[in-house]
Amino acid sequence: MTEEIINQIKRNLSGNPDLDRDYLVSQLEFYKNHESSYEIIKEISKMIWQSLDFYQNQFESDTNKTDISLILEEVIPLIEENDNQIALQKLDNFMERFSDKYENKELHKESDFKSNRSIREIQYMKYEENKLYRSPKSYVTYPKKKEKRVNWRKEVKINKLDMVENDSIVEKEYHSFSNPIEEVLFYQYVGLKKELEYIPFNEPIFGLYYIYGCLLLDDDQYEKAEEYLLKALRINHVSSKTILELADIYKSKTRTYNRFFLMNADALKYAYSNEDIAKAYRNFGFFYVEENQLDVAAVFYDYSLNFDFNKKALVELEYLKSRGINIEIDDEKARDVIESKNIQLGVNPFILDTLRLISADLENRNYYSGALYFYRVLYDLTKDNSILGKINSLQNKI
């Protein structure tokens, strides 16, 4: 049945990349609740990325500087030099006159500061609400001098196809993604409610909101930080870094930890860096300390060390040891405890499958630099020696 569905989808492709992308996205939506959705979406995602300009080796230079890219070019070097207050002042001034023409108008819960709902009322595995949710340098994409970017998406423009019978414009939602992994995750777990329009590369609004939100959080302006991090999250719903920043707010400035718990579960689902995965597990450790389940907390802090040997985890484990908790935990026990709490164990398998798919496809098409990037991400997550062999082989070809 699955193979028949995939073959039918392939037969309906026109050969026109733009039309095929729209059709394939519609099929992602159509089959997302199918009993074989996992395999179908994997294949559709592969077809989408094969149709994109990423695979056609077409490059373009973002020569048109925008106000957003210019302010980020000013601010990011300041952050790198730890001049956060100066950076914040510059962004404060910029935001006073900034108007966002790509703002998503969807409804969402603006703040959790007054929540008093208990985490025990929420069954995370059945959670169906909409998910609306720092090295800034490493996460912001914006055009640099003479930098060439892979055009793996095209800006969608309004034309006669955007008009309906009553001559009103079709409602759109605006998104941007750092790479193909994030876009596939978005289609798999979030999906579209309106017509998709990509935000152009040279208008890095996500980066603007993310950096501003982080600086506000550092300055203890929690409610304003939440406002701008939520704006960033509406642009990229699967940004684990943004979700973890929001979790930091809900960890310290809400009366209960329900949203903190759920944010961490989402961050873990979308994370494809060891740093983010480890932080999510440390956050679960904190949660179970607050729940006075110290033995469970020890499991999460210890398990986080598999992904990032972080001093914070070691300090917390020493504290738990001082409370008489056994911190020598074998892998089997750790897995049992984590799974008993309905929390994801390790890296999301869908992310690993997506990385393998993209890496292999790029390698087969002789796009070695792109393949090398994704193989490195995959190796960091798996420490698989066969992947390391791929990396060494590709390095010799470049």
PDB file of N, CA, C and O in Angstrom, residues 163-236:
ATOM      1  N   MET A 163      -5.558  34.750  -6.025  1.00  0.00           N
ATOM      2  CA  MET A 163      -6.851  35.395  -5.893  1.00  0.00           C
ATOM      3  C   MET A 163      -7.962  34.348  -5.907  1.00  0.00           C
ATOM      4  O   MET A 163      -7.899  33.364  -6.633  1.00  0.00           O
ATOM      5  N   VAL A 164      -8.976  34.539  -5.082  1.00  0.00           N
ATOM      6  CA  VAL A 164     -10.131  33.657  -5.080  1.00  0.00           C
ATOM      7  C   VAL A 164     -11.283  34.379  -5.745  1.00  0.00           C
ATOM      8  O   VAL A 164     -11.161  35.519  -6.183  1.00  0.00           O
ATOM      9  N   GLU A 165     -12.432  33.728  -5.820  1.00  0.00           N
ATOM     10  CA  GLU A 165     -13.529  34.253  -6.611  1.00  0.00           C
ATOM     11  C   GLU A 165     -13.984  35.635  -6.166  1.00  0.00           C
ATOM     12  O   GLU A 165     -14.432  36.435  -6.963  1.00  0.00           O
ATOM     13  N   ASN A 166     -13.888  35.943  -4.882  1.00  0.00           N
ATOM     14  CA  ASN A 166     -14.344  37.241  -4.401  1.00  0.00           C
ATOM     15  C   ASN A 166     -13.233  38.291  -4.446  1.00  0.00           C
ATOM     16  O   ASN A 166     -13.332  39.356  -3.836  1.00  0.00           O
ATOM     17  N   ASP A 167     -12.160  37.980  -5.202  1.00  0.00           N
ATOM     18  CA  ASP A 167     -11.048  38.901  -5.419  1.00  0.00           C
ATOM     19  C   ASP A 167     -10.270  39.238  -4.142  1.00  0.00           C
ATOM     20  O   ASP A 167      -9.555  40.222  -4.088  1.00  0.00           O
ATOM     21  N   SER A 168     -10.407  38.441  -3.099  1.00  0.00           N
ATOM     22  CA  SER A 168      -9.612  38.659  -1.889  1.00  0.00           C
ATOM     23  C   SER A 168      -8.342  37.829  -1.977  1.00  0.00           C
ATOM     24  O   SER A 168      -8.306  36.802  -2.644  1.00  0.00           O
ATOM     25  N   ILE A 169      -7.300  38.273  -1.302  1.00  0.00           N
ATOM     26  CA  ILE A 169      -6.008  37.578  -1.357  1.00  0.00           C
ATOM     27  C   ILE A 169      -6.006  36.399  -0.399  1.00  0.00           C
ATOM     28  O   ILE A 169      -6.478  36.494   0.725  1.00  0.00           O
ATOM     29  N   VAL A 170      -5.476  35.278  -0.859  1.00  0.00           N
ATOM     30  CA  VAL A 170      -5.383  34.088  -0.018  1.00  0.00           C
ATOM     31  C   VAL A 170      -4.493  34.396   1.185  1.00  0.00           C
ATOM     32  O   VAL A 170      -3.439  35.027   1.059  1.00  0.00           O
ATOM     33  N   GLU A 171      -4.905  33.947   2.365  1.00  0.00           N
ATOM     34  CA  GLU A 171      -4.112  34.173   3.567  1.00  0.00           C
ATOM     35  C   GLU A 171      -2.822  33.366   3.509  1.00  0.00           C
ATOM     36  O   GLU A 171      -2.810  32.224   3.080  1.00  0.00           O
ATOM     37  N   LYS A 172      -1.753  33.984   3.960  1.00  0.00           N
ATOM     38  CA  LYS A 172      -0.443  33.339   3.923  1.00  0.00           C
ATOM     39  C   LYS A 172       0.129  33.234   5.325  1.00  0.00           C
ATOM     40  O   LYS A 172      -0.262  33.961   6.231  1.00  0.00           O
ATOM     41  N   GLU A 173       1.069  32.323   5.485  1.00  0.00           N
ATOM     42  CA  GLU A 173       1.884  32.298   6.684  1.00  0.00           C
ATOM     43  C   GLU A 173       3.338  32.326   6.236  1.00  0.00           C
ATOM     44  O   GLU A 173       3.705  31.742   5.226  1.00  0.00           O
ATOM     45  N   TYR A 174       4.159  33.018   7.011  1.00  0.00           N
ATOM     46  CA  TYR A 174       5.530  33.323   6.599  1.00  0.00           C
ATOM     47  C   TYR A 174       6.513  32.561   7.472  1.00  0.00           C
ATOM     48  O   TYR A 174       6.451  32.616   8.700  1.00  0.00           O
ATOM     49  N   HIS A 175       7.456  31.870   6.804  1.00  0.00           N
ATOM     50  CA  HIS A 175       8.428  31.057   7.543  1.00  0.00           C
ATOM     51  C   HIS A 175       9.812  31.177   6.923  1.00  0.00           C
ATOM     52  O   HIS A 175       9.962  31.512   5.744  1.00  0.00           O
ATOM     53  N   SER A 176      10.806  30.881   7.726  1.00  0.00           N
ATOM     54  CA  SER A 176      12.170  30.694   7.221  1.00  0.00           C
ATOM     55  C   SER A 176      12.820  29.589   8.030  1.00  0.00           C
ATOM     56  O   SER A 176      12.490  29.386   9.204  1.00  0.00           O
ATOM     57  N   PHE A 177      13.738  28.874   7.396  1.00  0.00           N
ATOM     58  CA  PHE A 177      14.408  27.735   8.022  1.00  0.00           C
ATOM     59  C   PHE A 177      15.898  27.837   7.753  1.00  0.00           C
ATOM     60  O   PHE A 177      16.316  28.329   6.709  1.00  0.00           O
ATOM     61  N   SER A 178      16.697  27.355   8.686  1.00  0.00           N
ATOM     62  CA  SER A 178      18.147  27.444   8.543  1.00  0.00           C
ATOM     63  C   SER A 178      18.688  26.444   7.535  1.00  0.00           C
ATOM     64  O   SER A 178      19.733  26.651   6.939  1.00  0.00           O
ATOM     65  N   ASN A 179      17.979  25.321   7.356  1.00  0.00           N
ATOM     66  CA  ASN A 179      18.469  24.265   6.474  1.00  0.00           C
ATOM     67  C   ASN A 179      17.324  23.284   6.200  1.00  0.00           C
ATOM     68  O   ASN A 179      16.248  23.387   6.795  1.00  0.00           O
ATOM     69  N   PRO A 180      17.556  22.324   5.301  1.00  0.00           N
ATOM     70  CA  PRO A 180      16.496  21.363   4.962  1.00  0.00           C
ATOM     71  C   PRO A 180      15.982  20.545   6.132  1.00  0.00           C
ATOM     72  O   PRO A 180      14.815  20.158   6.144  1.00  0.00           O
ATOM     73  N   ILE A 181      16.846  20.261   7.125  1.00  0.00           N
ATOM     74  CA  ILE A 181      16.400  19.462   8.268  1.00  0.00           C
ATOM     75  C   ILE A 181      15.200  20.123   8.926  1.00  0.00           C
ATOM     76  O   ILE A 181      14.181  19.489   9.220  1.00  0.00           O
ATOM     77  N   GLU A 182      15.312  21.429   9.152  1.00  0.00           N
ATOM     78  CA  GLU A 182      14.253  22.153   9.846  1.00  0.00           C
ATOM     79  C   GLU A 182      12.967  22.190   9.028  1.00  0.00           C
ATOM     80  O   GLU A 182      11.874  22.073   9.582  1.00  0.00           O
ATOM     81  N   GLU A 183      13.093  22.331   7.724  1.00  0.00           N
ATOM     82  CA  GLU A 183      11.873  22.404   6.928  1.00  0.00           C
ATOM     83  C   GLU A 183      11.152  21.055   6.899  1.00  0.00           C
ATOM     84  O   GLU A 183       9.927  20.991   6.989  1.00  0.00           O
ATOM     85  N   VAL A 184      11.901  19.974   6.797  1.00  0.00           N
ATOM     86  CA  VAL A 184      11.277  18.650   6.838  1.00  0.00           C
ATOM     87  C   VAL A 184      10.611  18.419   8.195  1.00  0.00           C
ATOM     88  O   VAL A 184       9.495  17.886   8.285  1.00  0.00           O
ATOM     89  N   LEU A 185      11.275  18.829   9.274  1.00  0.00           N
ATOM     90  CA  LEU A 185      10.676  18.715  10.610  1.00  0.00           C
ATOM     91  C   LEU A 185       9.385  19.514  10.697  1.00  0.00           C
ATOM     92  O   LEU A 185       8.399  19.077  11.304  1.00  0.00           O
ATOM     93  N   PHE A 186       9.385  20.693  10.110  1.00  0.00           N
ATOM     94  CA  PHE A 186       8.185  21.531  10.136  1.00  0.00           C
ATOM     95  C   PHE A 186       7.018  20.822   9.447  1.00  0.00           C
ATOM     96  O   PHE A 186       5.901  20.767   9.969  1.00  0.00           O
ATOM     97  N   TYR A 187       7.262  20.255   8.275  1.00  0.00           N
ATOM     98  CA  TYR A 187       6.181  19.571   7.556  1.00  0.00           C
ATOM     99  C   TYR A 187       5.711  18.321   8.307  1.00  0.00           C
ATOM    100  O   TYR A 187       4.534  17.985   8.307  1.00  0.00           O
ATOM    101  N   GLN A 188       6.659  17.648   8.953  1.00  0.00           N
ATOM    102  CA  GLN A 188       6.314  16.409   9.652  1.00  0.00           C
ATOM    103  C   GLN A 188       5.483  16.671  10.907  1.00  0.00           C
ATOM    104  O   GLN A 188       4.509  15.965  11.166  1.00  0.00           O
ATOM    105  N   TYR A 189       5.864  17.690  11.686  1.00  0.00           N
ATOM    106  CA  TYR A 189       5.270  17.839  13.013  1.00  0.00           C
ATOM    107  C   TYR A 189       4.334  19.032  13.181  1.00  0.00           C
ATOM    108  O   TYR A 189       3.539  19.058  14.115  1.00  0.00           O
ATOM    109  N   VAL A 190       4.432  20.015  12.321  1.00  0.00           N
ATOM    110  CA  VAL A 190       3.613  21.220  12.474  1.00  0.00           C
ATOM    111  C   VAL A 190       2.639  21.368  11.310  1.00  0.00           C
ATOM    112  O   VAL A 190       1.427  21.321  11.484  1.00  0.00           O
ATOM    113  N   GLY A 191       3.151  21.519  10.107  1.00  0.00           N
ATOM    114  CA  GLY A 191       2.301  21.637   8.933  1.00  0.00           C
ATOM    115  C   GLY A 191       1.772  23.045   8.728  1.00  0.00           C
ATOM    116  O   GLY A 191       1.953  23.943   9.550  1.00  0.00           O
ATOM    117  N   LEU A 192       1.118  23.229   7.606  1.00  0.00           N
ATOM    118  CA  LEU A 192       0.604  24.537   7.212  1.00  0.00           C
ATOM    119  C   LEU A 192      -0.887  24.643   7.461  1.00  0.00           C
ATOM    120  O   LEU A 192      -1.629  23.690   7.258  1.00  0.00           O
ATOM    121  N   LYS A 193      -1.312  25.822   7.893  1.00  0.00           N
ATOM    122  CA  LYS A 193      -2.739  26.119   8.000  1.00  0.00           C
ATOM    123  C   LYS A 193      -3.178  27.045   6.875  1.00  0.00           C
ATOM    124  O   LYS A 193      -4.348  27.099   6.516  1.00  0.00           O
ATOM    125  N   LYS A 194      -2.218  27.803   6.348  1.00  0.00           N
ATOM    126  CA  LYS A 194      -2.494  28.743   5.267  1.00  0.00           C
ATOM    127  C   LYS A 194      -1.509  28.473   4.147  1.00  0.00           C
ATOM    128  O   LYS A 194      -0.799  27.477   4.165  1.00  0.00           O
ATOM    129  N   GLU A 195      -1.458  29.357   3.194  1.00  0.00           N
ATOM    130  CA  GLU A 195      -0.501  29.199   2.095  1.00  0.00           C
ATOM    131  C   GLU A 195       0.876  29.660   2.538  1.00  0.00           C
ATOM    132  O   GLU A 195       1.026  30.710   3.164  1.00  0.00           O
ATOM    133  N   LEU A 196       1.897  28.866   2.219  1.00  0.00           N
ATOM    134  CA  LEU A 196       3.252  29.158   2.652  1.00  0.00           C
ATOM    135  C   LEU A 196       3.895  30.241   1.796  1.00  0.00           C
ATOM    136  O   LEU A 196       3.811  30.213   0.569  1.00  0.00           O
ATOM    137  N   GLU A 197       4.552  31.197   2.449  1.00  0.00           N
ATOM    138  CA  GLU A 197       5.445  32.127   1.770  1.00  0.00           C
ATOM    139  C   GLU A 197       6.750  32.174   2.545  1.00  0.00           C
ATOM    140  O   GLU A 197       6.755  32.370   3.758  1.00  0.00           O
ATOM    141  N   TYR A 198       7.872  31.990   1.832  1.00  0.00           N
ATOM    142  CA  TYR A 198       9.176  32.039   2.461  1.00  0.00           C
ATOM    143  C   TYR A 198       9.616  33.486   2.643  1.00  0.00           C
ATOM    144  O   TYR A 198       9.437  34.318   1.754  1.00  0.00           O
ATOM    145  N   ILE A 199      10.214  33.768   3.776  1.00  0.00           N
ATOM    146  CA  ILE A 199      10.825  35.076   4.002  1.00  0.00           C
ATOM    147  C   ILE A 199      12.172  35.088   3.289  1.00  0.00           C
ATOM    148  O   ILE A 199      12.971  34.166   3.450  1.00  0.00           O
ATOM    149  N   PRO A 200      12.460  36.099   2.480  1.00  0.00           N
ATOM    150  CA  PRO A 200      13.727  36.119   1.721  1.00  0.00           C
ATOM    151  C   PRO A 200      14.949  36.048   2.630  1.00  0.00           C
ATOM    152  O   PRO A 200      14.933  36.523   3.765  1.00  0.00           O
ATOM    153  N   PHE A 201      16.024  35.481   2.100  1.00  0.00           N
ATOM    154  CA  PHE A 201      17.252  35.328   2.872  1.00  0.00           C
ATOM    155  C   PHE A 201      17.789  36.667   3.361  1.00  0.00           C
ATOM    156  O   PHE A 201      18.376  36.751   4.438  1.00  0.00           O
ATOM    157  N   ASN A 202      17.641  37.708   2.535  1.00  0.00           N
ATOM    158  CA  ASN A 202      18.248  38.983   2.915  1.00  0.00           C
ATOM    159  C   ASN A 202      17.375  39.790   3.875  1.00  0.00           C
ATOM    160  O   ASN A 202      17.669  40.952   4.146  1.00  0.00           O
ATOM    161  N   GLU A 203      16.310  39.172   4.382  1.00  0.00           N
ATOM    162  CA  GLU A 203      15.506  39.790   5.437  1.00  0.00           C
ATOM    163  C   GLU A 203      15.409  38.808   6.611  1.00  0.00           C
ATOM    164  O   GLU A 203      14.359  38.208   6.844  1.00  0.00           O
ATOM    165  N   PRO A 204      16.489  38.642   7.346  1.00  0.00           N
ATOM    166  CA  PRO A 204      16.560  37.621   8.404  1.00  0.00           C
ATOM    167  C   PRO A 204      15.791  38.028   9.659  1.00  0.00           C
ATOM    168  O   PRO A 204      16.373  38.278  10.728  1.00  0.00           O
ATOM    169  N   ILE A 205      14.475  38.064   9.544  1.00  0.00           N
ATOM    170  CA  ILE A 205      13.633  38.519  10.655  1.00  0.00           C
ATOM    171  C   ILE A 205      13.704  37.535  11.821  1.00  0.00           C
ATOM    172  O   ILE A 205      13.685  37.939  12.988  1.00  0.00           O
ATOM    173  N   PHE A 206      13.774  36.247  11.512  1.00  0.00           N
ATOM    174  CA  PHE A 206      13.915  35.264  12.592  1.00  0.00           C
ATOM    175  C   PHE A 206      15.139  35.591  13.449  1.00  0.00           C
ATOM    176  O   PHE A 206      15.072  35.622  14.681  1.00  0.00           O
ATOM    177  N   GLY A 207      16.272  35.829  12.793  1.00  0.00           N
ATOM    178  CA  GLY A 207      17.495  36.145  13.521  1.00  0.00           C
ATOM    179  C   GLY A 207      17.361  37.413  14.339  1.00  0.00           C
ATOM    180  O   GLY A 207      17.865  37.498  15.465  1.00  0.00           O
ATOM    181  N   LEU A 208      16.680  38.407  13.797  1.00  0.00           N
ATOM    182  CA  LEU A 208      16.456  39.658  14.516  1.00  0.00           C
ATOM    183  C   LEU A 208      15.683  39.414  15.802  1.00  0.00           C
ATOM    184  O   LEU A 208      16.082  39.868  16.886  1.00  0.00           O
ATOM    185  N   TYR A 209      14.567  38.680  15.707  1.00  0.00           N
ATOM    186  CA  TYR A 209      13.742  38.427  16.885  1.00  0.00           C
ATOM    187  C   TYR A 209      14.459  37.531  17.892  1.00  0.00           C
ATOM    188  O   TYR A 209      14.366  37.732  19.100  1.00  0.00           O
ATOM    189  N   TYR A 210      15.167  36.533  17.387  1.00  0.00           N
ATOM    190  CA  TYR A 210      15.858  35.598  18.277  1.00  0.00           C
ATOM    191  C   TYR A 210      16.944  36.310  19.087  1.00  0.00           C
ATOM    192  O   TYR A 210      17.022  36.170  20.316  1.00  0.00           O
ATOM    193  N   ILE A 211      17.772  37.083  18.400  1.00  0.00           N
ATOM    194  CA  ILE A 211      18.860  37.783  19.090  1.00  0.00           C
ATOM    195  C   ILE A 211      18.302  38.819  20.058  1.00  0.00           C
ATOM    196  O   ILE A 211      18.758  38.936  21.203  1.00  0.00           O
ATOM    197  N   TYR A 212      17.290  39.568  19.614  1.00  0.00           N
ATOM    198  CA  TYR A 212      16.703  40.580  20.491  1.00  0.00           C
ATOM    199  C   TYR A 212      16.086  39.922  21.728  1.00  0.00           C
ATOM    200  O   TYR A 212      16.261  40.396  22.857  1.00  0.00           O
ATOM    201  N   GLY A 213      15.380  38.824  21.525  1.00  0.00           N
ATOM    202  CA  GLY A 213      14.794  38.094  22.652  1.00  0.00           C
ATOM    203  C   GLY A 213      15.845  37.612  23.634  1.00  0.00           C
ATOM    204  O   GLY A 213      15.674  37.715  24.859  1.00  0.00           O
ATOM    205  N   CYS A 214      16.968  37.092  23.119  1.00  0.00           N
ATOM    206  CA  CYS A 214      18.044  36.606  24.004  1.00  0.00           C
ATOM    207  C   CYS A 214      18.671  37.753  24.794  1.00  0.00           C
ATOM    208  O   CYS A 214      18.976  37.614  25.984  1.00  0.00           O
ATOM    209  N   LEU A 215      18.877  38.888  24.133  1.00  0.00           N
ATOM    210  CA  LEU A 215      19.461  40.038  24.824  1.00  0.00           C
ATOM    211  C   LEU A 215      18.512  40.572  25.896  1.00  0.00           C
ATOM    212  O   LEU A 215      18.950  40.962  26.992  1.00  0.00           O
ATOM    213  N   LEU A 216      17.232  40.587  25.595  1.00  0.00           N
ATOM    214  CA  LEU A 216      16.244  41.016  26.589  1.00  0.00           C
ATOM    215  C   LEU A 216      16.221  40.061  27.777  1.00  0.00           C
ATOM    216  O   LEU A 216      16.100  40.488  28.933  1.00  0.00           O
ATOM    217  N   LEU A 217      16.350  38.771  27.504  1.00  0.00           N
ATOM    218  CA  LEU A 217      16.377  37.781  28.580  1.00  0.00           C
ATOM    219  C   LEU A 217      17.607  37.974  29.459  1.00  0.00           C
ATOM    220  O   LEU A 217      17.529  37.911  30.688  1.00  0.00           O
ATOM    221  N   ASP A 218      18.758  38.226  28.831  1.00  0.00           N
ATOM    222  CA  ASP A 218      19.977  38.499  29.598  1.00  0.00           C
ATOM    223  C   ASP A 218      19.828  39.734  30.476  1.00  0.00           C
ATOM    224  O   ASP A 218      20.459  39.842  31.535  1.00  0.00           O
ATOM    225  N   ASP A 219      18.989  40.669  30.027  1.00  0.00           N
ATOM    226  CA  ASP A 219      18.770  41.916  30.759  1.00  0.00           C
ATOM    227  C   ASP A 219      17.604  41.803  31.751  1.00  0.00           C
ATOM    228  O   ASP A 219      17.152  42.813  32.294  1.00  0.00           O
ATOM    229  N   ASP A 220      17.106  40.579  31.950  1.00  0.00           N
ATOM    230  CA  ASP A 220      16.011  40.302  32.897  1.00  0.00           C
ATOM    231  C   ASP A 220      14.696  40.983  32.516  1.00  0.00           C
ATOM    232  O   ASP A 220      13.833  41.200  33.369  1.00  0.00           O
ATOM    233  N   GLN A 221      14.508  41.275  31.228  1.00  0.00           N
ATOM    234  CA  GLN A 221      13.232  41.821  30.758  1.00  0.00           C
ATOM    235  C   GLN A 221      12.393  40.641  30.242  1.00  0.00           C
ATOM    236  O   GLN A 221      12.220  40.439  29.048  1.00  0.00           O
ATOM    237  N   TYR A 222      11.855  39.877  31.180  1.00  0.00           N
ATOM    238  CA  TYR A 222      11.301  38.572  30.853  1.00  0.00           C
ATOM    239  C   TYR A 222      10.074  38.634  29.942  1.00  0.00           C
ATOM    240  O   TYR A 222       9.967  37.865  28.985  1.00  0.00           O
ATOM    241  N   GLU A 223       9.140  39.509  30.236  1.00  0.00           N
ATOM    242  CA  GLU A 223       7.918  39.538  29.438  1.00  0.00           C
ATOM    243  C   GLU A 223       8.193  40.007  28.016  1.00  0.00           C
ATOM    244  O   GLU A 223       7.636  39.478  27.057  1.00  0.00           O
ATOM    245  N   LYS A 224       9.054  41.002  27.876  1.00  0.00           N
ATOM    246  CA  LYS A 224       9.401  41.482  26.536  1.00  0.00           C
ATOM    247  C   LYS A 224      10.229  40.434  25.797  1.00  0.00           C
ATOM    248  O   LYS A 224      10.063  40.241  24.578  1.00  0.00           O
ATOM    249  N   ALA A 225      11.109  39.750  26.513  1.00  0.00           N
ATOM    250  CA  ALA A 225      11.886  38.670  25.892  1.00  0.00           C
ATOM    251  C   ALA A 225      10.964  37.580  25.371  1.00  0.00           C
ATOM    252  O   ALA A 225      11.133  37.067  24.255  1.00  0.00           O
ATOM    253  N   GLU A 226       9.973  37.220  26.176  1.00  0.00           N
ATOM    254  CA  GLU A 226       9.006  36.205  25.752  1.00  0.00           C
ATOM    255  C   GLU A 226       8.282  36.650  24.488  1.00  0.00           C
ATOM    256  O   GLU A 226       8.096  35.857  23.548  1.00  0.00           O
ATOM    257  N   GLU A 227       7.888  37.912  24.437  1.00  0.00           N
ATOM    258  CA  GLU A 227       7.166  38.438  23.273  1.00  0.00           C
ATOM    259  C   GLU A 227       7.965  38.236  21.989  1.00  0.00           C
ATOM    260  O   GLU A 227       7.434  37.760  20.976  1.00  0.00           O
ATOM    261  N   TYR A 228       9.256  38.564  22.025  1.00  0.00           N
ATOM    262  CA  TYR A 228      10.050  38.495  20.790  1.00  0.00           C
ATOM    263  C   TYR A 228      10.520  37.079  20.478  1.00  0.00           C
ATOM    264  O   TYR A 228      10.668  36.711  19.298  1.00  0.00           O
ATOM    265  N   LEU A 229      10.748  36.274  21.490  1.00  0.00           N
ATOM    266  CA  LEU A 229      11.072  34.872  21.209  1.00  0.00           C
ATOM    267  C   LEU A 229       9.874  34.137  20.628  1.00  0.00           C
ATOM    268  O   LEU A 229      10.030  33.254  19.770  1.00  0.00           O
ATOM    269  N   LEU A 230       8.669  34.489  21.061  1.00  0.00           N
ATOM    270  CA  LEU A 230       7.472  33.904  20.454  1.00  0.00           C
ATOM    271  C   LEU A 230       7.324  34.342  19.001  1.00  0.00           C
ATOM    272  O   LEU A 230       6.886  33.567  18.146  1.00  0.00           O
ATOM    273  N   LYS A 231       7.691  35.591  18.696  1.00  0.00           N
ATOM    274  CA  LYS A 231       7.676  36.051  17.300  1.00  0.00           C
ATOM    275  C   LYS A 231       8.639  35.214  16.459  1.00  0.00           C
ATOM    276  O   LYS A 231       8.323  34.821  15.327  1.00  0.00           O
ATOM    277  N   ALA A 232       9.839  34.956  17.011  1.00  0.00           N
ATOM    278  CA  ALA A 232      10.805  34.119  16.302  1.00  0.00           C
ATOM    279  C   ALA A 232      10.254  32.720  16.089  1.00  0.00           C
ATOM    280  O   ALA A 232      10.408  32.131  15.011  1.00  0.00           O
ATOM    281  N   LEU A 233       9.585  32.188  17.096  1.00  0.00           N
ATOM    282  CA  LEU A 233       9.083  30.825  17.012  1.00  0.00           C
ATOM    283  C   LEU A 233       7.942  30.696  16.017  1.00  0.00           C
ATOM    284  O   LEU A 233       7.770  29.644  15.400  1.00  0.00           O
ATOM    285  N   ARG A 234       7.176  31.756  15.830  1.00  0.00           N
ATOM    286  CA  ARG A 234       6.113  31.682  14.826  1.00  0.00           C
ATOM    287  C   ARG A 234       6.685  31.675  13.413  1.00  0.00           C
ATOM    288  O   ARG A 234       6.029  31.224  12.485  1.00  0.00           O
ATOM    289  N   ILE A 235       7.910  32.142  13.254  1.00  0.00           N
ATOM    290  CA  ILE A 235       8.580  32.079  11.958  1.00  0.00           C
ATOM    291  C   ILE A 235       9.194  30.697  11.744  1.00  0.00           C
ATOM    292  O   ILE A 235       9.140  30.142  10.651  1.00  0.00           O
ATOM    293  N   ASN A 236       9.788  30.143  12.790  1.00  0.00           N
ATOM    294  CA  ASN A 236      10.397  28.809  12.715  1.00  0.00           C
ATOM    295  C   ASN A 236       9.973  28.015  13.936  1.00  0.00           C
ATOM    296  O   ASN A 236      10.614  28.068  14.983  1.00  0.00           O
TER     297      ASN A 236
END
